Each structure stands twice: as C-alpha cells, then as structure tokens.
XYZ file of C-alpha atoms in Angstrom:
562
model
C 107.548 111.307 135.668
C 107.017 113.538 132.641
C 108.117 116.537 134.204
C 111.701 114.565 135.115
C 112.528 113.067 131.388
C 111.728 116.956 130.443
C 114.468 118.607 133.273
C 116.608 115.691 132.227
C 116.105 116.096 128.350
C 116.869 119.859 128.845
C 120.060 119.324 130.646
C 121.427 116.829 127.977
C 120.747 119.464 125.694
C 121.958 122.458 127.421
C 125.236 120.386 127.422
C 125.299 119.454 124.080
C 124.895 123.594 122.907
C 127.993 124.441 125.284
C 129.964 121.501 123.341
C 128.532 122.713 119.654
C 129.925 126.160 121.002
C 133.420 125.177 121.526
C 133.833 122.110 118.976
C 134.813 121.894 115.561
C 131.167 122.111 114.098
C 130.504 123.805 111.004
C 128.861 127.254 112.038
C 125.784 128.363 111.967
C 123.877 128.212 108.709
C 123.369 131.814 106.897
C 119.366 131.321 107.033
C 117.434 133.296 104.488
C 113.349 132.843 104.819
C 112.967 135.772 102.255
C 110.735 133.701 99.806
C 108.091 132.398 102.394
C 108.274 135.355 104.676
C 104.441 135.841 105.730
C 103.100 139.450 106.550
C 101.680 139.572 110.194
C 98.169 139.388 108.407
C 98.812 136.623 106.034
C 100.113 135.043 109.161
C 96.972 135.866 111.061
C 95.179 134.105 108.483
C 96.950 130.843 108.701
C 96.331 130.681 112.404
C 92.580 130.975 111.945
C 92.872 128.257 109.461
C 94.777 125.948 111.567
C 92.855 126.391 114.482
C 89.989 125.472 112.365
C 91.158 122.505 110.585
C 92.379 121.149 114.114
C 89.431 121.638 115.961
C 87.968 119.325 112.959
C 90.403 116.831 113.548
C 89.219 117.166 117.097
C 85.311 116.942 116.858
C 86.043 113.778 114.687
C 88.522 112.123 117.367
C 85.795 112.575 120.608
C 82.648 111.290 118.072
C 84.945 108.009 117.971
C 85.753 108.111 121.179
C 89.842 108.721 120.242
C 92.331 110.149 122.399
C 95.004 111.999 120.888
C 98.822 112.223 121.476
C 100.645 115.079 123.335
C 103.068 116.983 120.867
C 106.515 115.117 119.501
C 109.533 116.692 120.735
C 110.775 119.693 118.316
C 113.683 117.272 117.158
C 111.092 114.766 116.544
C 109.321 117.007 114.121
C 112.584 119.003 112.770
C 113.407 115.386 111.380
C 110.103 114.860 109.545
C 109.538 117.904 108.112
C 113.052 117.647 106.489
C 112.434 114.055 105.602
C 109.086 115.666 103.997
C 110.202 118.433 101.370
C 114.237 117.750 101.404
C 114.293 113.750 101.843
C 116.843 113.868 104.084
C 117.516 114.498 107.731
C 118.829 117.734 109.476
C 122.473 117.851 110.080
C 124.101 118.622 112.832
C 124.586 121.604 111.179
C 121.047 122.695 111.643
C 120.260 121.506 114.602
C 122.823 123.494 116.294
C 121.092 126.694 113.798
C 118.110 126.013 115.074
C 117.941 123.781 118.055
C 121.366 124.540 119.682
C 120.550 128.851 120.247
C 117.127 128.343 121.041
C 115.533 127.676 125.062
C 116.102 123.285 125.351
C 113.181 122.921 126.951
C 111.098 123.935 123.745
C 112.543 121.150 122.435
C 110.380 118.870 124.706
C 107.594 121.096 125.058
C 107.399 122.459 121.825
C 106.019 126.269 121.559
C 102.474 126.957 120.839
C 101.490 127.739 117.677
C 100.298 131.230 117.961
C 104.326 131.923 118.731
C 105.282 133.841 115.742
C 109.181 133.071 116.833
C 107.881 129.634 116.518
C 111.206 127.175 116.008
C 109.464 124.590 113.475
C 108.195 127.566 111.780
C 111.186 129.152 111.535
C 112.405 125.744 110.294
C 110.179 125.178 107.742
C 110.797 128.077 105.989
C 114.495 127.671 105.906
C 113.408 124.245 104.453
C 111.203 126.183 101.998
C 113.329 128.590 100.801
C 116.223 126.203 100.221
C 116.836 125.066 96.782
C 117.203 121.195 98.182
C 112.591 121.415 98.458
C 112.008 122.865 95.078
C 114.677 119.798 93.731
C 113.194 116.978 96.381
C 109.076 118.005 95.756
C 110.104 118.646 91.866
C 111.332 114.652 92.011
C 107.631 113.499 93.569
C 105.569 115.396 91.649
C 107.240 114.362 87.966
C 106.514 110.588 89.037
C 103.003 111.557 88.744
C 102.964 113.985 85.651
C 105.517 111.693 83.643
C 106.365 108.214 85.663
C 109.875 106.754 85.957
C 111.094 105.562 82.628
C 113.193 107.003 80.643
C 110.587 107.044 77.568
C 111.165 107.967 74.091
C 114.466 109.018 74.230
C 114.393 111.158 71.056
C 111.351 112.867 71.982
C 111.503 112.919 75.999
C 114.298 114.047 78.369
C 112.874 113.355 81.428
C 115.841 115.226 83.350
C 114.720 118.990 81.662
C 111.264 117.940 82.786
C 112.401 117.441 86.048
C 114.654 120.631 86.472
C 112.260 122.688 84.710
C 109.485 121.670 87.300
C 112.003 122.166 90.000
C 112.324 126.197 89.054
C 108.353 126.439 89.316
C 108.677 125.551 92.634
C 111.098 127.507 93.668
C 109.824 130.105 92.021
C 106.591 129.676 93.860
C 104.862 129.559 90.657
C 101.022 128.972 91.317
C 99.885 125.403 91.042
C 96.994 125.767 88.207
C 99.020 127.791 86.113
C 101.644 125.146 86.751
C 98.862 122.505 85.791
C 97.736 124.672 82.913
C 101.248 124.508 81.118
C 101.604 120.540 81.425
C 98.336 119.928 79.770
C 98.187 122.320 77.125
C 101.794 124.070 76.580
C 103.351 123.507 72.542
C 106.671 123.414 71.929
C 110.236 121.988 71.703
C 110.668 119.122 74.128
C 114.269 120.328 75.068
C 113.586 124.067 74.782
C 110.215 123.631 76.599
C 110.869 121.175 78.727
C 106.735 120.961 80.363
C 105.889 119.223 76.832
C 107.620 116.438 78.422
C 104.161 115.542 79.899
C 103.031 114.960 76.023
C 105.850 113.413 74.576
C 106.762 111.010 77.387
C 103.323 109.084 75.922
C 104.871 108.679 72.192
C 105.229 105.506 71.164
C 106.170 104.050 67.309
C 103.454 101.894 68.026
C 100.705 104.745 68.038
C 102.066 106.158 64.414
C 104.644 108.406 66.528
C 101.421 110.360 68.305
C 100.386 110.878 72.089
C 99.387 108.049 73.540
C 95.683 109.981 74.030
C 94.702 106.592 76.910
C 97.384 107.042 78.740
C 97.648 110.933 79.214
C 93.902 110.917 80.316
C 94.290 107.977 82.863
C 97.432 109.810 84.066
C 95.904 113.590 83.812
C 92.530 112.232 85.770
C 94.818 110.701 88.439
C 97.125 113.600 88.517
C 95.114 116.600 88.545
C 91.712 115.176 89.353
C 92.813 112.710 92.005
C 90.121 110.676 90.011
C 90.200 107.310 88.367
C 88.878 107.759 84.911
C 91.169 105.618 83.164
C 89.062 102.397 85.521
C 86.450 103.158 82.537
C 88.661 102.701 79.451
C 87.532 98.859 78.716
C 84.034 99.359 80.117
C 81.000 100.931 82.312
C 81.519 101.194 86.045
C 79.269 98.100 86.638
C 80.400 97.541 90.142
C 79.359 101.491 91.125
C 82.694 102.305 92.173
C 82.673 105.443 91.144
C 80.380 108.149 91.541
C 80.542 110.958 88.534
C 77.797 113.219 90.103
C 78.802 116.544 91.697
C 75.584 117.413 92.892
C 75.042 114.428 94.964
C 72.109 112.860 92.485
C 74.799 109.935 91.699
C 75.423 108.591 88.185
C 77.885 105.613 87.643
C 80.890 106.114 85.459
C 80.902 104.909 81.907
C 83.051 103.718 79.068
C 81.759 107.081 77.267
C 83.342 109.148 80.077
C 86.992 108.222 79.820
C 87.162 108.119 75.911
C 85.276 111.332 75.581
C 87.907 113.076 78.416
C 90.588 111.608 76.198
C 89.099 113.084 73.240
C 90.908 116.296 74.354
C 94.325 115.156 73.731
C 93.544 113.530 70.371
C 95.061 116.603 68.165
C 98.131 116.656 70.068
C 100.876 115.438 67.323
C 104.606 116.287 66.678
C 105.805 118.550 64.092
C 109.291 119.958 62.867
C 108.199 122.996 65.753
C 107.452 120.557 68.708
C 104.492 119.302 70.269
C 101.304 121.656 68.246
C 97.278 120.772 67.648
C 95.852 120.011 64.473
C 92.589 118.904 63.699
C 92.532 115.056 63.361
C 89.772 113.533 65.457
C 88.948 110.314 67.783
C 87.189 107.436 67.074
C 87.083 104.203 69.345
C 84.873 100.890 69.331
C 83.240 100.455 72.916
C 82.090 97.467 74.442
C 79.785 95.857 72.405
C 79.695 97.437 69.370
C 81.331 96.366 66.153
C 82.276 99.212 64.260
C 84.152 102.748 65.668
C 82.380 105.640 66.733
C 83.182 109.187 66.833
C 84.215 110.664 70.025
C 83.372 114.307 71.245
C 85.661 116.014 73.595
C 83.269 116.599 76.674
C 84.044 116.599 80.426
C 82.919 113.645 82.708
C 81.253 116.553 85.465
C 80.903 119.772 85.903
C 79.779 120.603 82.693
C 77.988 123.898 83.410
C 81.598 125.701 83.964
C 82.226 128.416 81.399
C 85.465 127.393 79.231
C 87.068 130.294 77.088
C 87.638 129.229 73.329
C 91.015 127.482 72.336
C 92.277 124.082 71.481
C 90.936 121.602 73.076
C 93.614 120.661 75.416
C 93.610 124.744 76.363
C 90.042 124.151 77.236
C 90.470 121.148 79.353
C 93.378 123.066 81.232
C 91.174 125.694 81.594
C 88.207 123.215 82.918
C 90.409 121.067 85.185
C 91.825 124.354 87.105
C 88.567 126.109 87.170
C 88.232 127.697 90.377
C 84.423 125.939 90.792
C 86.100 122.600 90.225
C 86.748 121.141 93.821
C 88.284 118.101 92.673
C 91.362 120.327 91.420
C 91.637 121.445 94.759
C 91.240 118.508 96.793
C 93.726 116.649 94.207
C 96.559 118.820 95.164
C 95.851 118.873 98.974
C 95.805 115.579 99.208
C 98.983 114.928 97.017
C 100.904 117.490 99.174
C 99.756 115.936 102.634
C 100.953 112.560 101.220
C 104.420 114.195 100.454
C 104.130 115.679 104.217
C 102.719 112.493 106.109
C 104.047 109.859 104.142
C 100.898 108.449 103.456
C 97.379 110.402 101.846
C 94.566 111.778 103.610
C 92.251 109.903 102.090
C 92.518 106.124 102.001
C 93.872 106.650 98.190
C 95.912 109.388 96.860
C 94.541 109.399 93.548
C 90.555 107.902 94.291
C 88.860 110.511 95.832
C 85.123 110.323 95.433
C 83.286 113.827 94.273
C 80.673 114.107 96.662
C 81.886 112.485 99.692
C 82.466 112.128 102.398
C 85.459 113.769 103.359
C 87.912 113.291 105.514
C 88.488 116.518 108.146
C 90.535 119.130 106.978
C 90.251 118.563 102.965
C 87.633 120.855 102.345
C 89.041 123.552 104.148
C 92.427 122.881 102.998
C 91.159 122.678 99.411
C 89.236 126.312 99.665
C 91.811 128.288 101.469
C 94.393 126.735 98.660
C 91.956 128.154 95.806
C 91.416 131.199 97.863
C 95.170 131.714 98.164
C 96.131 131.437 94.571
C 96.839 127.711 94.614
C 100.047 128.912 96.664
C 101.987 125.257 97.472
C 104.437 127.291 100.204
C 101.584 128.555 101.692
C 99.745 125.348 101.545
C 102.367 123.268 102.942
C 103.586 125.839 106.224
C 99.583 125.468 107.112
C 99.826 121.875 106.971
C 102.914 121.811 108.851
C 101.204 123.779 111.643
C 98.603 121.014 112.286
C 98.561 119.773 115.381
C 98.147 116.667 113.447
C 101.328 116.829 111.832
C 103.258 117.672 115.773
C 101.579 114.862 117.222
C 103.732 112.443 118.873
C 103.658 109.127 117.062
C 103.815 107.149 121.290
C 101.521 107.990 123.312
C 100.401 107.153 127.250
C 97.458 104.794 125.489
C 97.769 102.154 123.440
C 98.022 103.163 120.082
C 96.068 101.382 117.179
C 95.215 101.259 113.919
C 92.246 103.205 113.947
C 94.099 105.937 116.122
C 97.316 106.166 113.126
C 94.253 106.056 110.389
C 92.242 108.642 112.496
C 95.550 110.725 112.683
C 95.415 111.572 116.374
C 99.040 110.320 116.363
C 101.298 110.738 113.758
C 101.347 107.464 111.526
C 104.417 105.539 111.773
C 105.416 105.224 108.200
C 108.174 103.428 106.524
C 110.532 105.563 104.539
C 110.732 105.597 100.570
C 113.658 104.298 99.686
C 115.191 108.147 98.421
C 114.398 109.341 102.157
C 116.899 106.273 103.202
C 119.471 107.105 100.708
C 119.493 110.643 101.572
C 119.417 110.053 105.072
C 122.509 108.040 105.184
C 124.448 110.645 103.488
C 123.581 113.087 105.484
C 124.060 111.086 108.857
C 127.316 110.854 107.378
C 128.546 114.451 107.554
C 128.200 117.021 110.557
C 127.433 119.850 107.448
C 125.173 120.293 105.742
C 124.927 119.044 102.206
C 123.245 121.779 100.328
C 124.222 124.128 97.417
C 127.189 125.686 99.157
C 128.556 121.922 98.649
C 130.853 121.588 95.888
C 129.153 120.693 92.895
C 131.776 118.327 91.842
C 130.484 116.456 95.898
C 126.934 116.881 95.139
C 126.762 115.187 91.754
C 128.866 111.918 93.011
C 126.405 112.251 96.661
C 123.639 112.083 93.897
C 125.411 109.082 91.466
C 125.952 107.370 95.040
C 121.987 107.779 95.855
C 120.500 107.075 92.522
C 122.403 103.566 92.400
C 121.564 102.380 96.318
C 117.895 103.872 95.289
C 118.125 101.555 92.600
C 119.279 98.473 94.243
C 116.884 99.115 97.630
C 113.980 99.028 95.529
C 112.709 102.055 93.677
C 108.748 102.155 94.526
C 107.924 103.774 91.148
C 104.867 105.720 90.387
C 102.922 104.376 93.233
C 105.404 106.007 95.907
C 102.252 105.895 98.815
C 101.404 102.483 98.908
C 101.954 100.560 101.926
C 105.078 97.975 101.893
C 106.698 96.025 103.695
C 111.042 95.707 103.809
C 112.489 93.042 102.409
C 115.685 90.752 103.424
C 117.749 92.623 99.708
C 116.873 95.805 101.537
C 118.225 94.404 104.733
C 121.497 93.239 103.438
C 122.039 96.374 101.320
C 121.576 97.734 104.571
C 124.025 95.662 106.617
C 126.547 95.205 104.359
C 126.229 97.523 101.288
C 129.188 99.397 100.278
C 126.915 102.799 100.198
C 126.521 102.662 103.784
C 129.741 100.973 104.778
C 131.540 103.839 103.123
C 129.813 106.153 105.626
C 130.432 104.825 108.352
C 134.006 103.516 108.284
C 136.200 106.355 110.541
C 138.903 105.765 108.205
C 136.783 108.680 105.783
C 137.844 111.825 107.447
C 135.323 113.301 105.951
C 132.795 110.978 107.521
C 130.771 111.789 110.438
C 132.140 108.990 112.732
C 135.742 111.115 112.312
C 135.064 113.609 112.431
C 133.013 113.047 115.760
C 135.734 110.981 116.790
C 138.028 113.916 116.202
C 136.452 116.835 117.784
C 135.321 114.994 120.869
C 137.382 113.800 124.116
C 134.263 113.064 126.119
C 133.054 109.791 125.703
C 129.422 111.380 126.222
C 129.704 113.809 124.165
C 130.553 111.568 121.225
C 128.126 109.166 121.737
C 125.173 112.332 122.048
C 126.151 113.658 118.797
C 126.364 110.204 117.173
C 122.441 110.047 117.606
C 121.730 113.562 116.903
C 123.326 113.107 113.361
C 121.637 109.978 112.965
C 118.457 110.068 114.690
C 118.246 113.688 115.082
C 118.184 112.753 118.949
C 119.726 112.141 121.959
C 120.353 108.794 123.697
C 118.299 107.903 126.342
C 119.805 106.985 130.101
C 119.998 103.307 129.573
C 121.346 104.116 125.823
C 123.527 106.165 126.956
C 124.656 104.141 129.754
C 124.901 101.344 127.372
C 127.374 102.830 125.258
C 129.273 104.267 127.982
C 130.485 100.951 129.305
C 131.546 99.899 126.005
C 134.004 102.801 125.190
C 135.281 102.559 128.513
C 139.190 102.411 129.139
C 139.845 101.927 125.443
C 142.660 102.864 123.409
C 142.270 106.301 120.626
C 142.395 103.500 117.760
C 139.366 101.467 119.561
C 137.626 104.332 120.039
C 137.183 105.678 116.404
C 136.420 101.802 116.031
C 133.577 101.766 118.490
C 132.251 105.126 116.635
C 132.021 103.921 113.314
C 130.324 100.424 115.114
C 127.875 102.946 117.151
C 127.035 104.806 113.432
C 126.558 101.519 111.702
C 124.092 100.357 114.550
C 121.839 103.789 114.800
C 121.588 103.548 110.551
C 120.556 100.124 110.577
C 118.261 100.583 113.376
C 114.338 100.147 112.955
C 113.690 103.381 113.904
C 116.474 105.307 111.353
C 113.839 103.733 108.170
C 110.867 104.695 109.694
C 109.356 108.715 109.665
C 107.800 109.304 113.080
C-alpha cells in the first residue's frame, strides 16, 4: 500500500512541476546560502553529531519499549521548518524553488541525511540566510529578554530593542557575547538599543532605578533556564529546586535570589544612559525585622574565575562562562522550543542542574559551547534530527507518551503570529520577503499585529500548552483579516490569481492546498472538489476558489504545526 500512495504522490507532483513550468508563477527564487554555507568538514562534524544525538533518542525509545515514526514527507517538513524561524509557511514560490526542480519522489521518501544535496538542508539555509529568521527569532527571543509591554516609554523603545537584536542574528553574532551585552552593556537607550534589557525594568515607583527583582527573575529564566526569582519571598521549603552542581544537593534559599540580584543593584540612569555607581542592596528576609546587607554572590558554581569589573560585567562574565552548563543547556532548549513548538524539557525555563536530562541536551549543549555558541549552526543540527523529520501519523497508535518521548513529531497548536503569518502568505503565490515593497510589507505587518492582537497574543509564556477558543474561531470564520484573503475579487489574492492562471479544474484545486497546506489533496479530496467545480460557469468558479481557500485556512490542520 505504501509503495502505491508514493507512485501516486510522485505523479501528482510530477504534474504539478510541468504546470509551475508553463503557468504564471513567480520564478524561481534567487537563493543565496552564503551566510550558513558549511565547509565539507564543518559539515562532517554535524553528521557525527546528529548521528549521535539520534541514536540517543533511539536507545531511550527501545528502553520504553517506543516505536518511532517513518520520516514526514519533505513538504511536511519544508512547512515546519518555515513555520519555525520565519512564522510563516512556504509559498508557492518556494516550493516550486525547491520542491518543483528537485526528483518528486524525495518528496515522499525524503533523502538521507548524509546527502550533502540534501533538499531540507538546502532549505534551511535559504531560511537562514533570509532576513525574514533574523526578524521572526529576533521577535521570540525579546519576549524573554524584555516581555511584551511597551514599558517606560521615555526610557524604553522596545522596537530598537527588537531591530537591534534582529541584526545580531543576522549577523550571526555569537550567543554569549550576545548575552554578555544585555546584561552588562551602558549606554543611551535609543543609541544603544541592548540597554533596553535595563531600562524596560524602570519604574517611578522604584525612585526611577532598575527594577533589581525583576531583572534577576527574568535574567535566571532567560539565560539560566533557572527559576531563581521562586526564592524572592522565601526558602525553597518544598525542595523544588536543587542549587547543587556537583550532585551533593542543597535546596534553594531566600539568600540566593537577593544575593544574584545584588548584581544589578548599581545599575541607575544618568544624563549618559544606563552606567554603575556604587550604591548598594539591602533587603529584609523572611523573618527578620530590620534590612540586611546583600553581597553580590552567585547561587552555584562559585569556583569559576571572574575577571574584575562592575558587577553586572562579572555576572555576564559568570553566566556565559564556558564551565557553566546551565548557559548552555538554557539556549538549547530555548532554540528547540522555537523549532518544535514546545521545549525539550517539560519547562522551558526550569531545568534542574544536575539532572536528569532529557537525550540530546547535553550533547547539544557541548557541541554549542564547542562551536562558539553559533545559533545557525545550532539550529541546521537540530533541524537534521531525525526527531525533528519524524512523521507526526504513524502505522501505531500514537500517544502521549510517544509525542512526549518525541518518536513522532508533537502535534502542536500554532502561536497565534504563526496563524497570522500563515494566512498572508496562503494568500499570495510569491513570496513575501524583502524584495516586497516596503510600502506592502509594513501594512502585511499593521494587518498581522492587529489579528495577533485580537486572536489572543500568548505573551511571555509563548510555550505553554492552550487550548483555542470560540473568539479565535470566529476571528477565524468571519474576520475581515482572513476574509480579505480569500475573496477572488483581490487580484492580488491567491484564490485569483489561481483562478487566473489555471483552466484545469485539477490543477487549481492542487495548488489551492499547496499554498495553503503546503500539500496536495488526497484522492477522495481531490475527488471531492472535483465534483463540485464541475460544469460551472468562469464567475462560479473563482467563487468555488475563494470557498475552497476559506475551507483549507479554517481547517484543523492549517493551526496546527505537524
């Protein structure tokens, strides 16, 4: 049976490259892979890596007694790797790059991963080097570092933040010195836009200082993937939290937060910007009646050699020590949670110090310090897990413990960005990158920010598990975002456009799910369909098109990454 849907799935496609060919469609995108292009050794190396990390992934899935999917069609994993670092879909645009001049059947048999021609790796790249990732990951990552609001709005502008952390990563720029910068950089909030991280905190309440609390809960949960800010009112009483590298165990006290935020206490505002001076902490703990005052030390690791400087140079320095593994394992587990949708441990930000870990973090977190905390680097080897091409069906029945174990890929439900962005690109056969006006991509942006906004923004907590709601459903159904990109009567949309460029009744209907679902119908879909646009007038047609987009984007499977 397998070997038929894959003849059959080849065919459809074979057809649909001859009709790309001779259509209307946009031509091939001008791909540049420049930035992320790996020397064969450096490529070498990745392979070992993956093939290491997998055969972790493996040993854990036969000791529970797991079966694993077979690999998700290349479409299938084009689609979330673009929903992963540009929050959108692929266009038709790029599938017919990519998908359209390549051998069909790889799309159902995807190549192995020793190919160095490899299509998804040749994919990711191209999603890599375009500006769209540094702008999408840039978005995730300032969430964590600075939250949502708009803050202070004479001392914070959020959007420099934002833009500013956007040209590190498209610069490549490594992650600690990255890390370094937020945590102890001085300046000009609008002429150095990483003191954003400082000022953000500033509130008339605290005398028109950092809010020293809040930048160590968020700096612990940031860049430690650690809790700390769980201590602020008092002792870890419960045991939740383990602040022992070595394994001896030691439960987390009051002490332990206040003295962490101790390092941000001479972080103040002057005529120059954000600078240090020497005022100190004091704070009344639990119990006692008068304030005490608080040393800067670090909650672990306190054998690590720190050079001389201010004290929020020396807890840069300390946090992005090479010997500090929760550094490491902060970031790989924040990036996998961009990649997967959903962490590898069971919290993105609680991740204990001494274990146990899940497979593939410790190796992930080495070979990330080992590479100079490179984030391209990390995320092509994560994107080479067989892990991440699993097939989310599978010929068992898949549970809980099999999306948790990650021998399938976890169905996940879509932030409410990935929607946004996916309608408008379902919308358009091209792709809507920076060689799109920039008059089109600031209204595509206004458009997005205010559905965003109405969906249901999830906030700072952007991996938590929800469930939709009946506003999100109506937006949905009868929004004006989405009923604008639909209706044929746009012929700019991709229902016209489609409706334009097509006589076939097949061949509309085949690229009406590849610019939605980035795939193609199945028989009894297509059949389906079929019958209804049979014997129908030009005017009904372009009807039944805009119906047939409407019904793909409000689909169950269009909100879901899988």
């Amino acid at each position: 049976m397998k070997w038929r849907l894959i003849v059959s799935y080849s065919v459809c496609l074979l057809g649909f490259a001859g009709l790309a060919a001779s259509l209307l469609i946009p031509q091939d995108l001008e791909v540049r892979l420049d930035r992320v292009a790996s020397s064969p050794q450096a490529v070498a190396l990745m392979h070992q890596l993956v093939q290491r990390v997998d055969k972790e992934f493996e040993e854990s899935w036969n000791e529970a007694g797991l079966e694993s999917a077979d690999s998700a069609p290349t479409l299938a994993i084009m689609r979330r790797a673009s929903l992963a670092l540009h929050g959108t879909i692929p266009s038709l645009q790029e599938i017919r790059t990519f998908a359209g001049s390549t051998d069909p059947a790889q799309l159902s048999d995807p190549p192995a991963l020793s190919d160095k021609t490899d299509l998804i790796d040749r994919y990711v790249r191209y999603l890599l080097s375009d500006r769209r990732y540094a702008d999408y990951v840039s978005e995730r990552l300032a969430r964590v570092y600075v939250g949502v609001e708009e803050g202070p709005f004479i001392l914070y502008r959020r959007r420099r933040f934002q833009l500013w952390l956007s040209d590190q990563l498209n610069q490549n720029r490594p992650y600690d010195e990255l890390c370094r910068e937020l945590i102890s950089g001085n300046g000009v909030w609008t002429s150095d836009p990483q003191v954003n991280f400082i000022t953000v905190t500033i509130t008339d309440d605290n005398g028109g200082r950092p809010d020293i609390a809040k930048l160590a809960g968020r700096t612990s949960r940031a860049f430690l993937g650690m809790r700390l800010d769980c201590l602020q009112c008092h002792n870890d009483n419960l045991g939740t939290m383990d602040l022992s590298p070595d394994g001896v165990g030691r439960e987390g006290l009051q002490t332990d937060f206040h003295q962490f935020a101790a390092f941000f206490s001479q972080a103040s505002v002057s005529l120059g910007g954000i600078q240090d001076d020497q005022e100190h902490y004091s704070y009344t703990y639990l119990g006692d009646e008068s304030e005490t005052l608080v040393p800067p030390m670090y909650p672990f690791n306190h054998n690590l050699t720190v050079p001389q400087g201010t004290r929020r140079q020396q807890l840069a320095e300390w946090i992005t020590h090479r010997e500090n593994r929760a550094f490491s394992r902060a970031a790989v587990n924040r990036v996998w949670a961009i990649i997967f949708g959903k962490p590898l441990t069971d919290s993105v930000d609680d991740i204990p110090l001494t274990g146990p870990f899940p497979p593939g973090l410790e190796l992930l977190a080495t070979d990330f310090a080992d590479n100079g905390y490179n984030l391209k680097r990390l995320i092509q080897v994560m994107m080479r897990l067989q892990v991440f091409r699993n097939d989310s069906r599978a010929a068992f029945t898949v549970t809980g413990q099999h999306e948790n174990a990650w021998s399938v890929f976890p169905l996940v439900r879509l932030r409410p960005d990935q929607v946004a962005g996916g309608i408008a690109q379902s919308a358009t056969v091209r792709t809507i990158n920076a060689d799109v006006s920039y008059t089109v991509r600031q209204q595509q942006q206004a458009d997005i920010d205010a559905f965003v906004k109405r969906y249901g923004d999830t906030g700072e907590d952007e991996f938590e598990d929800r469930g939709g709601t009946i506003t999100q459903r109506l937006l949905m159904m009868n929004g004006r975002y989405v009923k604008e990109r639909t209706r044929t009567s746009t012929d700019s949309n991709g229902s016209a456009r489609i409706a334009e460029i097509t006589e076939d009744n097949k061949d509309a209907i085949e690229l009406t799910y590849l610019c939605v679902l980035t795939r193609l119908p199945s028989e009894t879909e297509l059949h389906y369909f079929l019958l209804s646009f049979k014997d129908v007038n030009e005017s009904e047609r372009r009807r039944k098109l805009e119906d047939l987009f409407w019904t793909l984007v409000n689909s169950t499977e269009f909100s879901w990454n899988h």
